[in-house]
CSV table of C-alpha atoms in Angstrom, one decimal:
chain,number,residue,atom,x,y,z
A,1,UNK,CA,-9.0,26.0,4.0
A,2,UNK,CA,-7.5,23.7,1.5
A,3,UNK,CA,-6.8,24.7,-2.1
A,4,UNK,CA,-7.1,21.9,-4.7
A,5,UNK,CA,-5.4,22.1,-8.0
A,6,UNK,CA,-7.7,24.1,-10.3
A,7,UNK,CA,-10.4,24.6,-7.7
A,8,UNK,CA,-11.3,26.6,-4.6
A,9,UNK,CA,-12.8,24.8,-1.7
A,10,UNK,CA,-15.4,27.1,-0.1
A,11,UNK,CA,-17.4,25.8,2.9
A,12,UNK,CA,-20.8,27.2,1.9
A,13,UNK,CA,-22.6,25.6,4.8
A,14,UNK,CA,-20.9,27.9,7.2
A,15,UNK,CA,-22.2,30.9,5.1
A,16,UNK,CA,-25.8,29.8,4.6
A,17,UNK,CA,-26.4,28.3,8.0
A,18,UNK,CA,-27.6,24.9,7.1
A,19,UNK,CA,-25.7,21.6,6.8
A,20,UNK,CA,-25.3,19.8,3.5
A,21,UNK,CA,-25.7,16.0,3.3
A,22,UNK,CA,-22.8,14.1,4.8
A,23,UNK,CA,-20.8,12.8,1.9
A,24,UNK,CA,-17.6,12.2,3.9
A,25,UNK,CA,-17.1,8.6,2.5
A,26,UNK,CA,-17.4,9.9,-1.1
A,27,UNK,CA,-15.0,12.8,-0.3
A,28,UNK,CA,-12.4,10.5,1.3
A,29,UNK,CA,-12.6,7.9,-1.6
A,30,UNK,CA,-12.3,10.6,-4.2
A,31,UNK,CA,-9.3,12.1,-2.4
A,32,UNK,CA,-7.4,8.8,-2.3
A,33,UNK,CA,-8.4,8.0,-5.9
A,34,UNK,CA,-7.2,11.3,-7.2
A,35,UNK,CA,-3.9,11.0,-5.5
A,36,UNK,CA,-3.3,7.5,-6.9
A,37,UNK,CA,-4.5,8.3,-10.4
A,38,UNK,CA,-1.3,10.2,-11.2
A,39,UNK,CA,1.6,7.8,-11.4
A,40,UNK,CA,4.3,9.2,-13.8
A,41,UNK,CA,6.6,6.3,-13.1
A,42,UNK,CA,4.6,4.3,-15.6
A,43,UNK,CA,6.1,6.3,-18.5
A,44,UNK,CA,9.5,7.5,-17.1
A,45,UNK,CA,12.5,5.4,-16.7
A,46,UNK,CA,15.3,7.1,-14.7
A,47,UNK,CA,18.7,6.3,-16.2
A,48,UNK,CA,17.3,6.0,-19.7
A,49,UNK,CA,17.0,8.7,-22.3
A,50,UNK,CA,14.2,11.0,-21.2
A,51,UNK,CA,12.4,11.3,-24.6
A,52,UNK,CA,8.7,11.5,-24.0
A,53,UNK,CA,6.9,9.6,-26.7
A,54,UNK,CA,3.4,10.7,-27.9
A,55,UNK,CA,1.8,7.6,-26.2
A,56,UNK,CA,3.6,8.3,-22.9
A,57,UNK,CA,2.5,12.0,-23.0
A,58,UNK,CA,-1.0,10.8,-23.7
A,59,UNK,CA,-0.9,8.6,-20.7
A,60,UNK,CA,0.4,11.4,-18.5
A,61,UNK,CA,-2.4,13.7,-19.8
A,62,UNK,CA,-5.1,11.1,-19.1
A,63,UNK,CA,-3.8,10.7,-15.6
A,64,UNK,CA,-4.0,14.4,-15.0
A,65,UNK,CA,-7.5,14.6,-16.4
A,66,UNK,CA,-8.8,11.7,-14.3
A,67,UNK,CA,-7.2,13.2,-11.2
A,68,UNK,CA,-8.7,16.6,-11.9
A,69,UNK,CA,-12.2,15.1,-12.1
A,70,UNK,CA,-11.7,13.2,-8.9
A,71,UNK,CA,-10.5,16.3,-7.2
A,72,UNK,CA,-13.7,18.0,-8.3
A,73,UNK,CA,-15.7,15.2,-6.9
A,74,UNK,CA,-13.9,15.6,-3.6
A,75,UNK,CA,-14.8,19.3,-3.6
A,76,UNK,CA,-18.5,18.8,-4.4
A,77,UNK,CA,-18.7,16.0,-1.7
A,78,UNK,CA,-17.4,18.6,0.8
A,79,UNK,CA,-20.0,21.1,-0.3
A,80,UNK,CA,-17.4,23.2,-2.0
A,81,UNK,CA,-17.7,25.3,-5.2
A,82,UNK,CA,-15.8,24.6,-8.4
A,83,UNK,CA,-14.5,28.0,-9.2
A,84,UNK,CA,-14.2,27.4,-12.9
A,85,UNK,CA,-15.8,29.0,-15.9
A,86,UNK,CA,-14.2,27.1,-18.8
A,87,UNK,CA,-13.4,23.5,-19.5
A,88,UNK,CA,-10.4,22.6,-17.2
A,89,UNK,CA,-9.6,19.5,-19.2
A,90,UNK,CA,-9.4,20.9,-22.7
A,91,UNK,CA,-5.6,20.9,-22.9
A,92,UNK,CA,-5.4,17.3,-21.8
A,93,UNK,CA,-7.8,16.2,-24.5
A,94,UNK,CA,-5.6,17.8,-27.2
A,95,UNK,CA,-2.6,15.9,-26.0
A,96,UNK,CA,-4.5,12.6,-25.9
A,97,UNK,CA,-6.4,12.9,-29.3
A,98,UNK,CA,-3.5,11.8,-31.6
A,99,UNK,CA,-3.0,8.5,-29.9
A,100,UNK,CA,-6.3,7.7,-28.2
A,101,UNK,CA,-9.4,9.2,-29.7
A,102,UNK,CA,-11.6,7.4,-27.3
A,103,UNK,CA,-9.6,8.8,-24.3
A,104,UNK,CA,-9.8,12.3,-25.8
A,105,UNK,CA,-13.6,12.0,-26.2
A,106,UNK,CA,-14.0,10.8,-22.6
A,107,UNK,CA,-11.9,13.8,-21.4
A,108,UNK,CA,-14.0,16.2,-23.5
A,109,UNK,CA,-17.2,14.9,-22.0
A,110,UNK,CA,-15.8,15.2,-18.4
A,111,UNK,CA,-14.5,18.6,-19.1
A,112,UNK,CA,-17.8,19.9,-20.4
A,113,UNK,CA,-19.5,18.4,-17.3
A,114,UNK,CA,-17.1,20.2,-14.9
A,115,UNK,CA,-17.5,23.4,-16.8
A,116,UNK,CA,-21.3,23.2,-16.5
A,117,UNK,CA,-21.1,22.4,-12.8
A,118,UNK,CA,-18.7,25.3,-12.3
A,119,UNK,CA,-20.9,27.8,-14.2
A,120,UNK,CA,-24.0,26.6,-12.3
A,121,UNK,CA,-22.3,27.0,-8.9
A,122,UNK,CA,-22.9,23.3,-8.1
A,123,UNK,CA,-22.5,22.1,-4.6
A,124,UNK,CA,-23.1,18.9,-2.6
A,125,UNK,CA,-26.8,18.6,-3.7
A,126,UNK,CA,-25.6,18.2,-7.3
A,127,UNK,CA,-23.1,15.4,-6.4
A,128,UNK,CA,-25.4,12.5,-7.2
A,129,UNK,CA,-26.3,13.8,-10.6
A,130,UNK,CA,-22.7,14.6,-11.3
A,131,UNK,CA,-21.6,11.0,-10.5
A,132,UNK,CA,-24.3,9.6,-12.7
A,133,UNK,CA,-23.4,11.7,-15.7
A,134,UNK,CA,-19.7,11.2,-15.2
A,135,UNK,CA,-19.6,7.4,-14.8
A,136,UNK,CA,-19.7,6.6,-18.5
A,137,UNK,CA,-16.8,8.9,-19.5
A,138,UNK,CA,-14.8,7.9,-16.4
A,139,UNK,CA,-15.1,4.2,-17.3
A,140,UNK,CA,-14.2,5.1,-20.9
A,141,UNK,CA,-11.2,7.1,-19.9
A,142,UNK,CA,-9.9,4.4,-17.6
A,143,UNK,CA,-10.3,1.8,-20.3
A,144,UNK,CA,-8.3,4.1,-22.7
A,145,UNK,CA,-5.6,4.4,-20.0
A,146,UNK,CA,-5.4,0.7,-19.6
A,147,UNK,CA,-5.2,0.2,-23.3
A,148,UNK,CA,-2.5,2.8,-23.7
A,149,UNK,CA,-0.4,1.3,-20.9
A,150,UNK,CA,-0.6,-2.1,-22.6
A,151,UNK,CA,0.9,-0.6,-25.7
A,152,UNK,CA,4.1,0.2,-23.8
A,153,UNK,CA,4.8,-3.5,-23.1
A,154,UNK,CA,6.4,-4.3,-26.5
A,155,UNK,CA,8.9,-1.4,-26.1
A,156,UNK,CA,9.7,-2.6,-22.5
A,157,UNK,CA,10.3,-6.1,-23.7
A,158,UNK,CA,12.5,-4.9,-26.6
A,159,UNK,CA,14.6,-2.8,-24.2
A,160,UNK,CA,15.0,-5.8,-21.9
A,161,UNK,CA,16.1,-8.0,-24.8
A,162,UNK,CA,18.6,-5.5,-26.0
A,163,UNK,CA,20.1,-5.2,-22.5
A,164,UNK,CA,20.4,-9.0,-22.1
A,165,UNK,CA,22.1,-9.2,-25.5
A,166,UNK,CA,24.6,-6.5,-24.4
A,167,UNK,CA,25.5,-8.3,-21.2
A,168,UNK,CA,25.8,-11.6,-23.0
A,169,UNK,CA,28.2,-10.0,-25.5
A,170,UNK,CA,30.3,-8.5,-22.7
A,171,UNK,CA,30.4,-11.8,-20.9
A,172,UNK,CA,31.8,-13.5,-24.1
A,173,UNK,CA,34.4,-10.8,-24.5
A,174,UNK,CA,35.5,-10.7,-20.8
A,175,UNK,CA,39.0,-12.2,-20.4
A,176,UNK,CA,39.0,-13.0,-16.7
A,177,UNK,CA,36.7,-14.4,-14.1
A,178,UNK,CA,36.5,-11.3,-11.8
A,179,UNK,CA,35.2,-9.3,-14.8
A,180,UNK,CA,32.7,-12.0,-15.7
A,181,UNK,CA,31.5,-12.1,-12.0
A,182,UNK,CA,30.9,-8.3,-12.1
A,183,UNK,CA,29.0,-8.6,-15.3
A,184,UNK,CA,26.8,-11.4,-14.0
A,185,UNK,CA,26.0,-9.3,-10.9
A,186,UNK,CA,25.1,-6.3,-13.1
A,187,UNK,CA,22.9,-8.5,-15.3
A,188,UNK,CA,21.1,-9.9,-12.2
A,189,UNK,CA,20.5,-6.4,-10.9
A,190,UNK,CA,19.0,-5.4,-14.3
A,191,UNK,CA,16.7,-8.5,-14.4
A,192,UNK,CA,15.4,-7.6,-10.9
A,193,UNK,CA,14.8,-4.0,-11.9
A,194,UNK,CA,12.9,-5.1,-15.0
A,195,UNK,CA,10.8,-7.5,-12.9
A,196,UNK,CA,10.1,-4.8,-10.4
A,197,UNK,CA,9.0,-2.3,-13.1
A,198,UNK,CA,6.8,-4.8,-14.7
A,199,UNK,CA,5.1,-5.6,-11.4
A,200,UNK,CA,4.7,-1.9,-10.5
A,201,UNK,CA,3.0,-1.2,-13.9
A,202,UNK,CA,0.7,-4.2,-13.3
A,203,UNK,CA,-0.1,-2.9,-9.9
A,204,UNK,CA,-1.0,0.5,-11.3
A,205,UNK,CA,-3.4,-1.1,-13.7
A,206,UNK,CA,-5.0,-2.7,-10.6
A,207,UNK,CA,-5.3,0.8,-9.1
A,208,UNK,CA,-7.1,2.0,-12.2
A,209,UNK,CA,-9.4,-1.0,-12.1
A,210,UNK,CA,-10.2,-0.3,-8.5
A,211,UNK,CA,-10.9,3.4,-9.3
A,212,UNK,CA,-13.3,2.3,-12.1
A,213,UNK,CA,-15.1,-0.2,-9.7
A,214,UNK,CA,-15.3,2.4,-7.0
A,215,UNK,CA,-16.8,5.0,-9.3
A,216,UNK,CA,-19.3,2.4,-10.6
A,217,UNK,CA,-20.2,1.8,-6.9
A,218,UNK,CA,-20.9,5.5,-6.4
A,219,UNK,CA,-23.2,5.5,-9.4
A,220,UNK,CA,-25.0,2.4,-8.3
A,221,UNK,CA,-25.6,3.8,-4.8
A,222,UNK,CA,-26.1,7.4,-6.0
A,223,UNK,CA,-29.7,7.5,-4.6
A,224,UNK,CA,-28.5,6.3,-1.2
A,225,UNK,CA,-25.1,8.0,-0.7
A,226,UNK,CA,-25.9,9.0,2.9
A,227,UNK,CA,-27.1,5.5,4.0
A,228,UNK,CA,-24.9,3.6,6.5
A,229,UNK,CA,-24.7,0.6,4.1
A,230,UNK,CA,-23.5,2.8,1.3
A,231,UNK,CA,-20.9,4.4,3.6
A,232,UNK,CA,-19.7,0.9,4.5
A,233,UNK,CA,-19.3,-0.2,0.9
A,234,UNK,CA,-17.5,3.0,0.0
A,235,UNK,CA,-15.1,2.7,2.9
A,236,UNK,CA,-14.4,-0.9,1.9
A,237,UNK,CA,-13.6,0.3,-1.7
A,238,UNK,CA,-11.3,3.0,-0.3
A,239,UNK,CA,-9.5,0.5,1.8
A,240,UNK,CA,-9.0,-1.8,-1.2
A,241,UNK,CA,-7.7,1.2,-3.2
A,242,UNK,CA,-5.3,2.1,-0.5
A,243,UNK,CA,-3.9,-1.4,-0.4
A,244,UNK,CA,-3.4,-1.4,-4.2
A,245,UNK,CA,-1.7,2.0,-3.9
A,246,UNK,CA,0.7,0.8,-1.2
A,247,UNK,CA,2.1,-1.6,-3.8
A,248,UNK,CA,3.2,1.3,-6.0
A,249,UNK,CA,6.9,2.3,-5.5
A,250,UNK,CA,7.3,6.0,-5.9
A,251,UNK,CA,11.0,6.5,-6.1
A,252,UNK,CA,11.8,5.3,-9.6
A,253,UNK,CA,11.2,2.2,-11.6
A,254,UNK,CA,13.8,2.9,-14.2
A,255,UNK,CA,16.1,0.3,-15.6
A,256,UNK,CA,19.5,1.8,-16.0
A,257,UNK,CA,21.8,-0.3,-18.1
A,258,UNK,CA,25.5,0.7,-17.5
A,259,UNK,CA,27.3,1.6,-20.6
A,260,UNK,CA,30.4,-0.6,-20.4
A,261,UNK,CA,33.2,-1.6,-22.7
A,262,UNK,CA,34.3,-5.2,-22.7
A,263,UNK,CA,36.7,-5.8,-19.8
A,264,UNK,CA,40.3,-6.3,-20.9
């Protein structure tokens, strides 16, 4: 029996003696999407001062809220119960509200939906209605996440410019060729790290877009979730999402600029 964050998975079909609809493709897609939704590397830069800005905290909260919903979808698709009585996303909405009112509103809507499903002991038969009701706030939440991530770009560019200026100053002040060679190598490493980070953030935005399209597909096919053609389309969406996720480095995207005095 698998425990998911915030939920209990309970195979009710084994208890009541009848099989639920086979929503395995939906369950698998939701599991992959939920795992990829949380990508803290977007807002953390190892080697830099770890001061979490309000916008970065809001992005982190939106990631957690989206992942929690997707985990709930995974649970329902497996005919499990959402063992919740209150809104599981309320704390995330409070963190998001100061910087993204639209994101906070979407989280509140999803949280209320999950609370209602938990209180009504929803299972697999309620999956289709849940997907239909959740699609609008899911799309709004992902749009808010994309917008919030875009606002990080000016700060990233400013940090890069400051680092370049520092290396240029150190190169001017260096008094021998070996020192200049070291500084040029360090500057090249920095530029590569900055390019890698920018690419990874862009790839994460692709992951979010894939999640949005995948959920829209679930809504479009909600009346036919057990059909073979629907399963094929969902599997294809899952494969595309996996490919996008494989392009996300998970061991740090930070740009650490060595603090150096001018070589003498």
